[in-house]
Amino acid sequence: MSHYLLGVTGASGAVYAARTLFYLQKAGHFVSLLITDAGKEVADYEGQTAALLKADEILDVENFFASCASGSSAFAGMAVVPCSMGTLGKMANGIADNLLTRAADVCLKERRKLVVVPREMPYNLIHLKNMEQLTLAGAIVIPASPHFYAKPQTIEDLADTVVAKILNHLNVPNTIVPEWGSKG
Ligand SMILES: Cc1cc2nc3c(=O)[nH]c(=O)nc-3n(C[C@H](O)[C@H](O)[C@H](O)COP(=O)(O)O)c2cc1C
């Protein structure tokens, strides 16, 4: 069992967070939820609050005394999903002004997995530069761009095409989307 951090912001797409949480827990991992105020509002608006409250631990994003604010905390990695352009900009520029952005900063400085799932359209140059900067610093940017070739039947199926990629990059084996070309 590993410990993962799930950062949730006020970008649209709370279902991606809920499905990531579901699969991390299904794989036996302990998940701490770090959700911004805007994240709470948007998740509620999108009907995902109950699913997110199933996290093993819900951390106060204003509490810098939480263990994940320190590099000595042994969590395995973090996904920020969905990631707003505001939080993306902060993470790309070292602005650790809440526990979510501080924990992301810890991931980068400790060379741990940081998966960032931005959701916006279109991107302006600042968004793109921030994604470049985050990538150079070691984060994996996985856009919330679902695919359709697995013939998803529900919104959850569609979201899972992105979640499978998030899990892969967090080193969590899964068979959500069969490997392309496999017989399964
Ligand atoms: C319904 C709704 C949907 C939103 N969707 C997005 C989005 O997809 N991407 C984004 O960058 N901001 C989006 N926003 C704006 C963010 O919530 C806002 O910039 C907020 O300050 C982000 O704060 P946070 O990064 O601390 O969560 C949305 C806001 C609302 C109310």
Coordinates of C-alpha atoms and ligand atoms in Angstrom, one line a residue:
M1 CA 0.0 0.0 0.0
S2 CA 1.3 3.4 -0.9
H3 CA 0.2 6.9 0.1
Y4 CA -1.0 9.2 -2.7
L5 CA -2.1 12.8 -2.6
L6 CA -5.1 13.9 -4.7
G7 CA -5.2 17.6 -5.4
V8 CA -8.5 18.9 -6.7
T9 CA -9.0 22.4 -7.9
G10 CA -11.8 24.5 -9.3
A11 CA -11.4 23.5 -12.9
S12 CA -14.3 21.6 -14.5
G13 CA -14.0 17.8 -14.5
A14 CA -14.4 16.7 -10.9
V15 CA -15.4 13.3 -12.2
Y16 CA -11.8 12.7 -13.2
A17 CA -10.8 13.2 -9.5
A18 CA -13.6 11.0 -8.3
R19 CA -12.6 8.2 -10.7
T20 CA -8.9 8.6 -9.8
L21 CA -9.7 8.3 -6.1
F22 CA -11.9 5.2 -6.8
Y23 CA -9.2 3.3 -8.6
L24 CA -6.3 4.3 -6.3
Q25 CA -8.4 3.0 -3.3
K26 CA -9.4 -0.1 -5.3
A27 CA -5.7 -0.8 -5.8
G28 CA -5.3 -0.7 -2.0
H29 CA -3.7 2.7 -1.7
F30 CA -4.3 5.4 1.0
V31 CA -5.4 8.6 -0.6
S32 CA -5.3 12.1 1.0
L33 CA -7.6 14.7 -0.6
L34 CA -6.4 18.3 -0.9
I35 CA -9.2 20.3 -2.4
T36 CA -9.3 24.1 -2.9
D37 CA -12.3 26.2 -2.0
A38 CA -13.1 26.6 -5.7
G39 CA -12.6 22.9 -6.1
K40 CA -15.2 22.2 -3.4
E41 CA -17.7 24.5 -5.2
V42 CA -17.1 23.1 -8.7
A43 CA -17.1 19.5 -7.4
D44 CA -20.4 20.2 -5.7
Y45 CA -21.9 21.8 -8.8
E46 CA -20.8 18.8 -10.9
G47 CA -22.3 16.3 -8.4
Q48 CA -19.0 14.7 -7.2
T49 CA -18.8 15.8 -3.6
A50 CA -20.0 12.4 -2.1
A51 CA -17.6 10.5 -4.2
L52 CA -14.7 12.7 -3.1
L53 CA -15.6 12.5 0.5
K54 CA -14.6 8.8 0.3
A55 CA -11.0 9.8 0.5
D56 CA -9.1 8.1 3.4
E57 CA -8.1 11.6 4.7
I58 CA -9.3 15.1 3.8
L59 CA -6.7 17.7 4.5
D60 CA -7.3 21.4 5.2
V61 CA -5.5 23.2 2.3
E62 CA -4.7 26.0 4.6
N63 CA -2.9 23.7 7.1
F64 CA 0.8 24.0 6.4
F65 CA 1.5 21.8 9.5
A66 CA 0.2 18.7 7.6
S67 CA 3.0 16.2 7.0
C68 CA 2.8 16.4 3.2
A69 CA 4.0 20.0 3.4
S70 CA 7.4 18.6 4.1
G71 CA 9.8 16.5 2.0
S72 CA 10.3 14.2 5.0
S73 CA 6.7 12.9 4.4
A74 CA 7.0 9.6 2.6
F75 CA 4.0 9.9 0.2
A76 CA 4.6 8.2 -3.2
G77 CA 3.2 10.8 -5.5
M78 CA 0.5 13.3 -6.3
A79 CA -2.1 14.0 -9.0
V80 CA -3.6 17.4 -9.4
V81 CA -6.9 16.6 -11.2
P82 CA -8.6 18.6 -12.6
C83 CA -6.0 21.4 -12.5
S84 CA -7.2 25.0 -13.0
M85 CA -5.0 27.4 -14.9
G86 CA -4.6 29.4 -11.6
T87 CA -3.1 26.4 -9.7
L88 CA -1.1 25.4 -12.8
G89 CA 0.5 28.9 -12.8
K90 CA 1.3 28.7 -9.1
M91 CA 2.9 25.3 -9.3
A92 CA 4.9 26.3 -12.4
N93 CA 6.3 29.3 -10.6
G94 CA 7.0 27.9 -7.1
I95 CA 4.1 29.8 -5.5
A96 CA 3.4 27.4 -2.6
D97 CA 0.6 29.5 -1.0
N98 CA -1.7 26.6 0.1
L99 CA -1.1 23.0 1.1
L100 CA -1.9 21.7 -2.4
T101 CA 0.6 23.9 -4.2
R102 CA 3.1 23.3 -1.4
A103 CA 2.8 19.5 -1.7
A104 CA 3.2 19.8 -5.5
D105 CA 6.4 21.9 -4.8
V106 CA 7.6 19.1 -2.5
C107 CA 7.0 16.5 -5.2
L108 CA 9.2 18.5 -7.6
K109 CA 12.0 19.2 -5.2
E110 CA 12.0 15.6 -4.0
R111 CA 11.8 14.2 -7.5
R112 CA 8.6 12.4 -6.8
K113 CA 5.8 11.8 -9.3
L114 CA 3.6 14.9 -9.9
V115 CA 0.9 14.3 -12.5
V116 CA -1.0 17.5 -13.5
V117 CA -4.2 17.3 -15.5
P118 CA -5.1 20.7 -16.8
R119 CA -8.6 21.5 -18.0
E120 CA -9.1 24.6 -20.1
M121 CA -9.8 25.5 -23.7
P122 CA -8.3 27.2 -25.6
Y123 CA -4.9 27.6 -23.9
N124 CA -3.3 31.0 -23.9
L125 CA 0.5 31.5 -24.2
I126 CA 0.8 31.8 -20.4
H127 CA -0.9 28.4 -19.9
L128 CA 1.3 26.8 -22.4
K129 CA 4.5 28.3 -21.0
N130 CA 3.4 27.2 -17.5
M131 CA 3.0 23.6 -18.8
E132 CA 6.4 23.8 -20.4
Q133 CA 7.9 25.0 -17.1
L134 CA 6.2 22.3 -15.1
T135 CA 7.4 19.6 -17.6
L136 CA 11.0 20.9 -17.4
A137 CA 10.7 20.8 -13.6
G138 CA 9.7 17.1 -13.7
A139 CA 6.0 17.0 -13.7
I140 CA 3.9 15.0 -16.1
V141 CA 1.2 17.0 -17.8
I142 CA -1.7 14.8 -18.9
P143 CA -4.4 17.0 -20.5
A144 CA -8.0 16.1 -19.8
S145 CA -8.4 14.8 -23.3
P146 CA -10.4 11.6 -23.3
H147 CA -10.2 9.2 -26.2
F148 CA -13.1 7.4 -27.9
Y149 CA -11.6 4.3 -29.5
A150 CA -12.4 2.1 -26.4
K151 CA -16.1 3.0 -27.3
P152 CA -17.0 4.4 -23.9
Q153 CA -20.7 4.0 -22.9
T154 CA -20.9 6.4 -19.9
I155 CA -19.3 9.6 -18.7
E156 CA -17.4 7.5 -16.2
D157 CA -16.1 5.2 -19.0
L158 CA -15.0 8.3 -20.9
A159 CA -13.3 9.9 -17.9
D160 CA -11.6 6.6 -17.2
T161 CA -9.7 6.8 -20.5
V162 CA -7.9 9.8 -18.9
V163 CA -7.7 8.2 -15.4
A164 CA -6.0 5.1 -16.8
K165 CA -3.2 7.3 -18.1
I166 CA -3.0 9.1 -14.7
L167 CA -2.6 5.8 -12.9
N168 CA 0.0 4.6 -15.3
H169 CA 2.1 7.6 -14.6
L170 CA 1.6 7.2 -10.8
N171 CA 3.0 3.6 -11.3
V172 CA -0.4 2.1 -10.4
P173 CA -1.0 -0.9 -12.7
N174 CA -4.5 -1.1 -14.1
T175 CA -6.5 -2.7 -16.8
I176 CA -9.1 0.1 -17.2
V177 CA -8.4 0.5 -20.8
P178 CA -7.1 -2.6 -22.5
E179 CA -3.7 -2.3 -24.0
W180 CA -4.0 -1.4 -27.7
G181 CA -3.7 -4.5 -29.8
S182 CA -4.4 -6.8 -26.8
K183 CA -6.9 -9.6 -27.2
G184 CA -8.6 -8.7 -23.8
Ligands
LIG1 C1 -18.3 25.8 -13.0 C2 -16.9 26.3 -13.1 C3 -16.0 25.7 -14.0 C4 -14.7 26.2 -14.1 N1 -13.9 25.5 -15.0 C5 -12.6 25.9 -15.1 C6 -11.7 25.2 -15.9 O1 -12.1 24.2 -16.6 N2 -10.4 25.6 -16.0 C7 -9.9 26.6 -15.2 O2 -8.7 26.9 -15.2 N3 -10.8 27.3 -14.4 C8 -12.1 27.0 -14.3 N4 -12.9 27.7 -13.5 C9 -12.4 28.8 -12.7 C10 -11.7 28.4 -11.5 O3 -12.5 27.8 -10.6 C11 -11.1 29.7 -10.8 O4 -10.0 30.2 -11.6 C12 -10.5 29.4 -9.4 O5 -10.0 30.6 -8.9 C13 -9.5 28.4 -9.4 O6 -9.0 28.3 -8.0 P1 -8.1 27.1 -7.6 O7 -7.0 26.9 -8.5 O8 -7.6 27.5 -6.2 O9 -9.0 25.9 -7.4 C14 -14.3 27.3 -13.3 C15 -15.1 27.9 -12.5 C16 -16.5 27.4 -12.4 C17 -17.4 28.1 -11.4

